[in-house]
Protein backbone atom coordinates (compact mmCIF):
# COMPACT_ATOMS: atom_id res chain seq x y z
CA UNK A 1 0.00 0.00 0.00
CA UNK A 2 1.23 3.47 -0.85
CA UNK A 3 1.64 6.08 1.90
CA UNK A 4 -1.26 8.19 0.66
CA UNK A 5 -4.11 9.82 2.55
CA UNK A 6 -6.42 6.80 2.17
CA UNK A 7 -4.20 3.77 1.39
CA UNK A 8 -7.02 1.28 1.89
CA UNK A 9 -9.56 3.04 -0.33
CA UNK A 10 -13.21 2.13 -0.70
CA UNK A 11 -12.80 -0.03 -3.83
CA UNK A 12 -10.13 -2.19 -2.18
CA UNK A 13 -11.86 -2.23 1.22
CA UNK A 14 -15.20 -3.31 -0.30
CA UNK A 15 -13.54 -6.02 -2.42
CA UNK A 16 -11.79 -7.44 0.64
CA UNK A 17 -15.02 -7.23 2.61
CA UNK A 18 -17.04 -9.08 -0.03
CA UNK A 19 -14.58 -11.71 -1.23
CA UNK A 20 -15.12 -15.41 -0.57
CA UNK A 21 -13.25 -17.00 2.33
CA UNK A 22 -11.03 -19.09 0.04
CA UNK A 23 -9.36 -15.93 -1.29
CA UNK A 24 -6.36 -14.63 0.65
CA UNK A 25 -5.26 -10.99 0.58
CA UNK A 26 -1.65 -10.25 1.37
CA UNK A 27 -1.39 -6.56 2.16
CA UNK A 28 2.18 -5.34 2.00
CA UNK A 29 2.79 -2.01 3.66
CA UNK A 30 4.99 0.64 2.06
CA UNK A 31 8.40 0.96 3.76
CA UNK A 32 7.78 4.69 4.29
CA UNK A 33 4.76 4.11 6.53
CA UNK A 34 5.04 4.71 10.26
CA UNK A 35 4.28 1.92 12.69
CA UNK A 36 1.10 3.74 13.83
CA UNK A 37 -0.19 4.02 10.26
CA UNK A 38 0.60 0.35 9.59
CA UNK A 39 -1.33 -0.67 12.71
CA UNK A 40 -4.33 1.51 11.75
CA UNK A 41 -4.45 0.08 8.23
CA UNK A 42 -4.02 -3.46 9.51
CA UNK A 43 -6.92 -3.02 11.94
CA UNK A 44 -9.16 -1.62 9.19
CA UNK A 45 -8.22 -4.40 6.75
CA UNK A 46 -8.86 -7.09 9.34
CA UNK A 47 -12.18 -5.48 10.20
CA UNK A 48 -13.16 -5.80 6.52
CA UNK A 49 -12.72 -9.56 6.48
CA UNK A 50 -10.46 -11.08 9.16
CA UNK A 51 -10.51 -14.56 7.63
CA UNK A 52 -8.79 -13.49 4.44
CA UNK A 53 -6.28 -10.76 5.37
CA UNK A 54 -2.57 -11.12 6.07
CA UNK A 55 -0.44 -8.04 6.77
CA UNK A 56 3.22 -7.78 5.80
CA UNK A 57 5.93 -5.13 5.94
CA UNK A 58 8.94 -4.84 3.67
CA UNK A 59 11.06 -6.38 6.46
CA UNK A 60 9.13 -9.66 6.38
CA UNK A 61 10.21 -11.02 2.98
CA UNK A 62 11.92 -9.65 -0.14
CA UNK A 63 9.47 -8.48 -2.80
CA UNK A 64 10.39 -11.16 -5.41
CA UNK A 65 9.64 -13.86 -2.82
CA UNK A 66 6.24 -12.28 -2.16
CA UNK A 67 5.44 -11.92 -5.86
CA UNK A 68 6.22 -15.61 -6.40
CA UNK A 69 3.42 -16.42 -3.95
CA UNK A 70 0.61 -14.29 -5.39
CA UNK A 71 -1.79 -14.59 -8.32
CA UNK A 72 -2.50 -10.86 -8.75
CA UNK A 73 -1.02 -7.50 -7.72
CA UNK A 74 -3.40 -4.65 -6.77
CA UNK A 75 -2.15 -1.08 -6.45
CA UNK A 76 -3.02 2.58 -6.63
CA UNK A 77 0.12 3.43 -8.65
CA UNK A 78 3.15 1.56 -7.28
CA UNK A 79 6.21 0.81 -9.40
CA UNK A 80 5.77 -2.78 -8.22
CA UNK A 81 3.67 -3.08 -11.42
CA UNK A 82 7.00 -3.41 -13.25
CA UNK A 83 8.41 -6.01 -10.85
CA UNK A 84 5.14 -7.95 -10.82
CA UNK A 85 5.10 -8.17 -14.62
CA UNK A 86 8.71 -9.37 -14.59
CA UNK A 87 7.61 -12.11 -12.17
CA UNK A 88 4.66 -13.07 -14.37
CA UNK A 89 2.01 -11.46 -12.16
CA UNK A 90 -0.63 -9.16 -13.65
CA UNK A 91 -1.53 -5.92 -11.87
CA UNK A 92 -4.86 -4.25 -11.23
CA UNK A 93 -4.66 -0.47 -11.10
CA UNK A 94 -6.97 1.56 -8.88
CA UNK A 95 -6.12 5.07 -10.10
CA UNK A 96 -5.99 7.14 -13.26
CA UNK A 97 -2.44 8.15 -12.29
CA UNK A 98 -1.40 4.50 -12.61
CA UNK A 99 -2.98 4.34 -16.06
CA UNK A 100 -0.80 7.22 -17.21
CA UNK A 101 2.33 5.69 -15.65
CA UNK A 102 1.74 2.15 -16.90
CA UNK A 103 -0.10 2.62 -20.21
CA UNK A 104 2.27 0.23 -21.99
CA UNK A 105 1.50 -2.50 -19.43
CA UNK A 106 -2.23 -1.96 -19.95
CA UNK A 107 -1.78 -2.09 -23.72
CA UNK A 108 0.03 -5.44 -23.37
CA UNK A 109 -2.56 -6.89 -21.00
CA UNK A 110 -0.13 -6.97 -18.07
CA UNK A 111 -2.18 -4.43 -16.11
CA UNK A 112 -5.87 -3.51 -15.96
CA UNK A 113 -7.73 -0.47 -14.63
CA UNK A 114 -10.72 -1.03 -12.34
CA UNK A 115 -13.07 1.55 -10.88
CA UNK A 116 -15.33 -0.53 -8.65
CA UNK A 117 -15.13 -3.32 -6.13
CA UNK A 118 -17.20 -5.49 -8.49
CA UNK A 119 -14.58 -5.10 -11.23
CA UNK A 120 -11.76 -5.76 -8.78
CA UNK A 121 -13.45 -8.90 -7.46
CA UNK A 122 -13.87 -10.22 -11.01
CA UNK A 123 -10.11 -9.93 -11.56
CA UNK A 124 -9.29 -11.41 -8.16
CA UNK A 125 -11.54 -14.41 -8.69
CA UNK A 126 -10.26 -14.97 -12.25
CA UNK A 127 -6.55 -14.60 -11.39
CA UNK A 128 -6.01 -18.16 -10.23
CA UNK A 129 -7.24 -19.70 -13.49
CA UNK A 130 -4.37 -20.94 -15.70
CA UNK A 131 -5.67 -19.18 -18.81
CA UNK A 132 -5.30 -15.85 -17.01
CA UNK A 133 -1.65 -16.32 -16.03
CA UNK A 134 1.04 -14.31 -17.78
CA UNK A 135 3.26 -16.51 -19.91
CA UNK A 136 6.92 -15.89 -20.71
CA UNK A 137 5.89 -15.43 -24.34
CA UNK A 138 3.41 -12.74 -23.27
CA UNK A 139 6.16 -10.92 -21.38
CA UNK A 140 8.53 -11.14 -24.35
CA UNK A 141 5.85 -9.97 -26.78
CA UNK A 142 5.08 -6.99 -24.57
CA UNK A 143 8.75 -6.06 -24.20
CA UNK A 144 9.35 -6.30 -27.93
CA UNK A 145 6.24 -4.24 -28.65
CA UNK A 146 7.64 -1.53 -26.38
CA UNK A 147 11.12 -1.66 -27.91
CA UNK A 148 10.39 -1.87 -31.63
CA UNK A 149 6.66 -1.34 -31.87
CA UNK A 150 3.89 -3.71 -32.82
CA UNK A 151 4.18 -3.00 -36.53
CA UNK A 152 7.87 -3.90 -36.71
CA UNK A 153 7.63 -7.03 -34.61
CA UNK A 154 4.49 -8.86 -35.71
XYZ file of N, CA and C in Angstrom:
462
model
N 0.841 -1.187 0.000
C 0.000 0.000 0.000
C 0.883 1.246 0.000
N 0.487 2.222 -0.793
C 1.232 3.472 -0.849
C 0.908 4.348 0.357
N 1.884 5.175 0.772
C 1.637 6.083 1.896
C 0.864 7.317 1.433
N -0.388 7.104 1.096
C -1.256 8.193 0.659
C -2.316 8.427 1.725
N -3.121 9.456 1.532
C -4.109 9.821 2.549
C -5.034 8.660 2.917
N -5.498 7.918 1.926
C -6.421 6.804 2.166
C -5.870 5.548 1.486
N -4.842 4.899 2.067
C -4.200 3.770 1.387
C -5.106 2.560 1.184
N -6.070 2.387 2.042
C -7.016 1.279 1.887
C -8.346 1.890 1.459
N -8.400 2.329 0.200
C -9.560 3.037 -0.329
C -10.806 2.175 -0.395
N -11.914 2.801 -0.737
C -13.211 2.127 -0.695
C -13.301 0.956 -1.670
N -12.732 1.068 -2.864
C -12.799 -0.033 -3.831
C -12.095 -1.264 -3.263
N -10.893 -1.078 -2.751
C -10.132 -2.192 -2.184
C -10.799 -2.722 -0.913
N -11.214 -1.832 -0.028
C -11.862 -2.234 1.218
C -13.117 -3.068 0.939
N -13.964 -2.586 0.029
C -15.201 -3.314 -0.296
C -14.916 -4.664 -0.939
N -13.893 -4.735 -1.792
C -13.544 -6.017 -2.416
C -13.077 -7.016 -1.364
N -12.253 -6.563 -0.448
C -11.793 -7.440 0.640
C -12.985 -7.885 1.484
N -13.851 -6.955 1.777
C -15.023 -7.225 2.612
C -15.941 -8.279 1.979
N -16.070 -8.242 0.665
C -17.044 -9.082 -0.035
C -16.470 -10.355 -0.637
N -15.162 -10.559 -0.547
C -14.581 -11.712 -1.230
C -14.872 -13.005 -0.473
N -14.886 -14.106 -1.210
C -15.116 -15.409 -0.567
C -13.960 -15.771 0.370
N -14.242 -16.621 1.322
C -13.254 -16.999 2.332
C -12.057 -17.766 1.776
N -12.176 -18.353 0.578
C -11.034 -19.094 0.045
C -9.986 -18.165 -0.586
N -10.306 -16.905 -0.766
C -9.357 -15.929 -1.293
C -8.534 -15.377 -0.138
N -7.243 -15.213 -0.362
C -6.362 -14.632 0.649
C -5.770 -13.342 0.121
N -5.832 -12.299 0.916
C -5.262 -10.992 0.583
C -3.993 -10.800 1.392
N -2.898 -10.583 0.722
C -1.648 -10.252 1.372
C -1.446 -8.754 1.173
N -1.532 -8.011 2.236
C -1.392 -6.556 2.162
C 0.004 -6.200 2.637
N 0.787 -5.706 1.703
C 2.181 -5.343 2.001
C 2.263 -3.834 2.165
N 2.706 -3.431 3.330
C 2.789 -2.011 3.655
C 4.023 -1.375 3.011
N 3.885 -0.123 2.645
C 4.988 0.637 2.061
C 6.058 0.872 3.127
N 7.341 0.770 2.758
C 8.396 0.957 3.761
C 8.418 2.352 4.393
N 7.802 3.334 3.748
C 7.777 4.689 4.293
C 6.678 4.937 5.311
N 5.861 3.935 5.576
C 4.758 4.111 6.525
C 5.244 3.961 7.965
N 4.715 4.815 8.831
C 5.044 4.713 10.255
C 4.354 3.501 10.866
N 4.862 3.070 11.993
C 4.275 1.923 12.690
C 2.812 2.180 13.053
N 2.488 3.399 13.481
C 1.105 3.739 13.831
C 0.180 3.603 12.632
N 0.629 4.102 11.485
C -0.191 4.018 10.264
C -0.379 2.565 9.859
N 0.686 1.778 9.921
C 0.603 0.352 9.591
C -0.423 -0.334 10.489
N -0.378 -0.043 11.772
C -1.325 -0.667 12.712
C -2.767 -0.243 12.430
N -2.984 1.030 12.084
C -4.329 1.511 11.752
C -4.868 0.823 10.499
N -4.027 0.726 9.478
C -4.448 0.079 8.234
C -4.712 -1.404 8.471
N -3.843 -2.042 9.215
C -4.018 -3.462 9.508
C -5.339 -3.712 10.239
N -5.654 -2.872 11.201
C -6.917 -3.017 11.941
C -8.112 -2.839 11.006
N -8.036 -1.855 10.126
C -9.156 -1.620 9.193
C -9.295 -2.782 8.206
N -8.172 -3.286 7.697
C -8.220 -4.404 6.753
C -8.783 -5.654 7.418
N -8.347 -5.916 8.628
C -8.858 -7.094 9.344
C -10.332 -6.944 9.686
N -10.760 -5.723 9.923
C -12.179 -5.479 10.196
C -13.017 -5.759 8.948
N -12.436 -5.550 7.770
C -13.164 -5.796 6.521
C -13.490 -7.271 6.367
N -12.516 -8.131 6.652
C -12.722 -9.563 6.481
C -11.546 -10.291 7.132
N -11.612 -10.533 8.437
C -10.462 -11.082 9.164
C -9.995 -12.447 8.675
N -10.877 -13.214 8.065
C -10.509 -14.562 7.632
C -9.569 -14.554 6.437
N -9.517 -13.463 5.707
C -8.788 -13.491 4.440
C -7.588 -12.559 4.375
N -7.302 -11.802 5.434
C -6.278 -10.761 5.373
C -5.009 -11.169 6.117
N -3.876 -10.952 5.454
C -2.565 -11.120 6.067
C -1.791 -9.828 5.819
N -1.159 -9.316 6.864
C -0.438 -8.043 6.765
C 1.059 -8.324 6.753
N 1.777 -7.585 5.905
C 3.217 -7.776 5.796
C 3.899 -6.422 5.628
N 5.102 -6.317 6.179
C 5.928 -5.131 5.944
C 7.089 -5.537 5.041
N 7.821 -4.543 4.560
C 8.940 -4.838 3.675
C 10.027 -5.646 4.384
N 10.046 -5.639 5.701
C 11.060 -6.379 6.455
C 10.753 -7.874 6.533
N 9.514 -8.259 6.227
C 9.127 -9.662 6.375
C 9.766 -10.573 5.333
N 9.642 -10.216 4.059
C 10.209 -11.021 2.976
C 10.575 -10.100 1.824
N 11.591 -10.452 1.040
C 11.916 -9.650 -0.142
C 10.755 -9.683 -1.148
N 10.586 -8.600 -1.870
C 9.472 -8.478 -2.804
C 9.404 -9.617 -3.830
N 10.503 -10.046 -4.447
C 10.388 -11.157 -5.408
C 9.845 -12.437 -4.782
N 10.167 -12.683 -3.523
C 9.638 -13.860 -2.821
C 8.127 -13.725 -2.659
N 7.677 -12.530 -2.313
C 6.241 -12.279 -2.159
C 5.528 -12.442 -3.498
N 6.087 -11.854 -4.540
C 5.437 -11.921 -5.858
C 5.349 -13.354 -6.377
N 6.275 -14.203 -5.986
C 6.224 -15.608 -6.397
C 5.066 -16.350 -5.747
N 4.490 -15.770 -4.697
C 3.421 -16.425 -3.950
C 2.022 -15.924 -4.299
N 1.916 -14.898 -5.144
C 0.611 -14.291 -5.391
C 0.127 -14.533 -6.819
N -1.181 -14.432 -6.995
C -1.794 -14.587 -8.317
C -2.058 -13.254 -8.998
N -2.122 -12.165 -8.207
C -2.501 -10.864 -8.746
C -1.936 -9.775 -7.851
N -1.537 -8.663 -8.452
C -1.018 -7.501 -7.721
C -2.029 -6.370 -7.873
N -2.434 -5.758 -6.769
C -3.404 -4.655 -6.772
C -2.720 -3.426 -6.206
N -2.842 -2.282 -6.893
C -2.149 -1.082 -6.446
C -2.854 0.187 -6.898
N -2.601 1.258 -6.169
C -3.022 2.582 -6.632
C -2.139 3.003 -7.794
N -0.801 2.991 -7.584
C 0.119 3.425 -8.647
C 1.560 2.970 -8.440
N 1.801 1.971 -7.646
C 3.153 1.563 -7.279
C 3.986 1.078 -8.475
N 5.288 1.323 -8.383
C 6.213 0.807 -9.399
C 6.360 -0.708 -9.311
N 5.763 -1.318 -8.323
C 5.774 -2.780 -8.223
C 5.056 -3.399 -9.426
N 4.277 -2.609 -10.162
C 3.669 -3.078 -11.415
C 4.763 -3.662 -12.319
N 5.893 -2.981 -12.390
C 6.998 -3.405 -13.251
C 7.591 -4.720 -12.742
N 7.839 -4.798 -11.441
C 8.405 -6.009 -10.855
C 7.416 -7.178 -10.931
N 6.148 -6.895 -10.727
C 5.142 -7.950 -10.815
C 5.115 -8.538 -12.225
N 5.109 -7.680 -13.233
C 5.100 -8.166 -14.615
C 6.333 -9.023 -14.894
N 7.477 -8.593 -14.396
C 8.709 -9.366 -14.588
C 8.625 -10.734 -13.918
N 7.805 -10.840 -12.875
C 7.605 -12.114 -12.171
C 6.412 -12.894 -12.718
N 5.793 -12.374 -13.771
C 4.658 -13.073 -14.369
C 3.341 -12.848 -13.661
N 3.233 -11.763 -12.905
C 2.014 -11.462 -12.157
C 1.367 -10.206 -12.744
N 0.108 -10.314 -13.126
C -0.626 -9.159 -13.646
C -0.959 -8.206 -12.512
N -1.172 -6.945 -12.860
C -1.531 -5.921 -11.875
C -2.906 -5.353 -12.176
N -3.602 -4.984 -11.117
C -4.861 -4.251 -11.234
C -4.603 -2.864 -10.669
N -4.938 -1.857 -11.455
C -4.657 -0.470 -11.102
C -5.920 0.213 -10.616
N -5.813 0.921 -9.499
C -6.972 1.558 -8.883
C -7.038 3.064 -9.131
N -6.104 3.616 -9.904
C -6.116 5.069 -10.102
C -5.818 5.438 -11.550
N -6.290 6.620 -11.929
C -5.987 7.143 -13.256
C -4.503 7.461 -13.378
N -3.878 7.874 -12.287
C -2.444 8.149 -12.291
C -1.671 6.908 -12.735
N -2.061 5.753 -12.230
C -1.395 4.505 -12.615
C -1.580 4.225 -14.099
N -2.734 4.556 -14.629
C -2.982 4.341 -16.060
C -2.026 5.164 -16.908
N -1.763 6.382 -16.472
C -0.805 7.221 -17.205
C 0.614 6.656 -17.078
N 0.975 6.209 -15.885
C 2.325 5.691 -15.650
C 2.574 4.362 -16.365
N 1.560 3.515 -16.428
C 1.744 2.146 -16.903
C 0.896 1.828 -18.132
N 0.707 2.798 -18.990
C -0.097 2.621 -20.207
C 0.412 1.446 -21.034
N 1.721 1.315 -21.175
C 2.265 0.227 -21.994
C 1.932 -1.141 -21.391
N 1.858 -1.232 -20.075
C 1.497 -2.502 -19.431
C 0.016 -2.810 -19.650
N -0.802 -1.789 -19.646
C -2.229 -1.965 -19.945
C -2.385 -2.423 -21.385
N -1.685 -1.751 -22.295
C -1.777 -2.092 -23.719
C -1.368 -3.533 -23.990
N -0.442 -4.064 -23.207
C 0.028 -5.442 -23.368
C -0.807 -6.454 -22.588
N -1.756 -5.979 -21.799
C -2.563 -6.886 -20.996
C -1.901 -7.316 -19.698
N -0.815 -6.640 -19.317
C -0.126 -6.970 -18.069
C -0.695 -6.207 -16.884
N -1.530 -5.211 -17.167
C -2.184 -4.427 -16.113
C -3.576 -4.041 -16.598
N -4.470 -3.832 -15.647
C -5.871 -3.512 -15.960
C -6.369 -2.457 -14.987
N -7.150 -1.518 -15.476
C -7.726 -0.470 -14.629
C -9.103 -0.909 -14.162
N -9.381 -0.772 -12.874
C -10.716 -1.025 -12.341
C -11.184 0.210 -11.589
N -12.503 0.391 -11.561
C -13.070 1.554 -10.885
C -14.074 1.181 -9.798
N -14.354 -0.111 -9.655
C -15.333 -0.525 -8.651
C -14.874 -1.813 -7.979
N -15.457 -2.080 -6.829
C -15.128 -3.319 -6.127
C -15.616 -4.532 -6.913
N -16.717 -4.386 -7.657
C -17.203 -5.494 -8.487
C -16.170 -5.864 -9.551
N -15.623 -4.844 -10.213
C -14.583 -5.100 -11.229
C -13.353 -5.742 -10.598
N -12.937 -5.219 -9.460
C -11.765 -5.759 -8.781
C -11.995 -7.217 -8.393
N -13.146 -7.517 -7.845
C -13.446 -8.903 -7.462
C -13.436 -9.841 -8.657
N -13.917 -9.379 -9.809
C -13.871 -10.224 -11.008
C -12.425 -10.597 -11.349
N -11.513 -9.636 -11.289
C -10.108 -9.932 -11.563
C -9.514 -10.847 -10.498
N -9.820 -10.586 -9.255
C -9.289 -11.407 -8.161
C -9.745 -12.851 -8.320
N -11.008 -13.057 -8.591
C -11.540 -14.415 -8.694
C -11.074 -15.117 -9.958
N -10.743 -14.374 -10.999
C -10.265 -14.973 -12.247
C -8.755 -15.216 -12.240
N -8.022 -14.576 -11.354
C -6.553 -14.601 -11.394
C -5.951 -15.979 -11.225
N -6.614 -16.846 -10.492
C -6.014 -18.158 -10.229
C -6.193 -19.137 -11.382
N -7.028 -18.789 -12.364
C -7.240 -19.702 -13.486
C -6.028 -19.690 -14.416
N -5.572 -20.860 -14.873
C -4.367 -20.935 -15.703
C -4.427 -20.069 -16.964
N -5.579 -19.969 -17.579
C -5.675 -19.177 -18.814
C -5.473 -17.684 -18.580
N -5.499 -17.264 -17.333
C -5.304 -15.846 -17.009
C -3.897 -15.544 -16.501
N -3.024 -16.531 -16.478
C -1.652 -16.319 -16.025
C -0.829 -15.709 -17.157
N 0.137 -14.911 -16.794
C 1.036 -14.311 -17.776
C 2.088 -15.344 -18.149
N 2.270 -15.544 -19.436
C 3.259 -16.508 -19.906
C 4.560 -15.790 -20.260
N 5.673 -16.522 -20.267
C 6.924 -15.887 -20.707
C 6.799 -15.291 -22.103
N 6.073 -15.973 -23.001
C 5.888 -15.431 -24.344
C 5.138 -14.102 -24.295
N 4.152 -13.996 -23.420
C 3.413 -12.743 -23.271
C 4.313 -11.615 -22.791
N 5.210 -11.926 -21.873
C 6.156 -10.924 -21.383
C 7.113 -10.491 -22.489
N 7.605 -11.459 -23.258
C 8.531 -11.143 -24.346
C 7.832 -10.328 -25.418
N 6.607 -10.728 -25.782
C 5.850 -9.968 -26.782
C 5.654 -8.524 -26.341
N 5.305 -8.338 -25.086
C 5.085 -6.986 -24.569
C 6.372 -6.175 -24.621
N 7.472 -6.773 -24.186
C 8.750 -6.064 -24.200
C 9.148 -5.683 -25.621
N 8.995 -6.602 -26.546
C 9.345 -6.300 -27.934
C 8.432 -5.230 -28.521
N 7.164 -5.282 -28.189
C 6.240 -4.245 -28.646
C 6.704 -2.874 -28.173
N 7.193 -2.806 -26.937
C 7.645 -1.531 -26.384
C 8.950 -1.066 -27.031
N 9.813 -2.015 -27.359
C 11.121 -1.655 -27.910
C 11.033 -1.273 -29.380
N 10.381 -2.122 -30.187
C 10.391 -1.865 -31.630
C 9.016 -1.569 -32.212
N 8.000 -1.634 -31.391
C 6.655 -1.336 -31.867
C 5.981 -2.555 -32.458
N 4.680 -2.583 -32.346
C 3.886 -3.711 -32.818
C 4.066 -3.941 -34.306
N 4.080 -2.886 -35.080
C 4.177 -3.002 -36.528
C 5.468 -3.701 -36.949
N 6.589 -3.347 -36.307
C 7.874 -3.899 -36.706
C 8.111 -5.309 -36.227
N 7.380 -5.719 -35.210
C 7.629 -7.027 -34.614
C 6.718 -8.095 -35.185
N 5.444 -7.804 -35.328
C 4.493 -8.863 -35.713
C 4.192 -8.892 -37.168
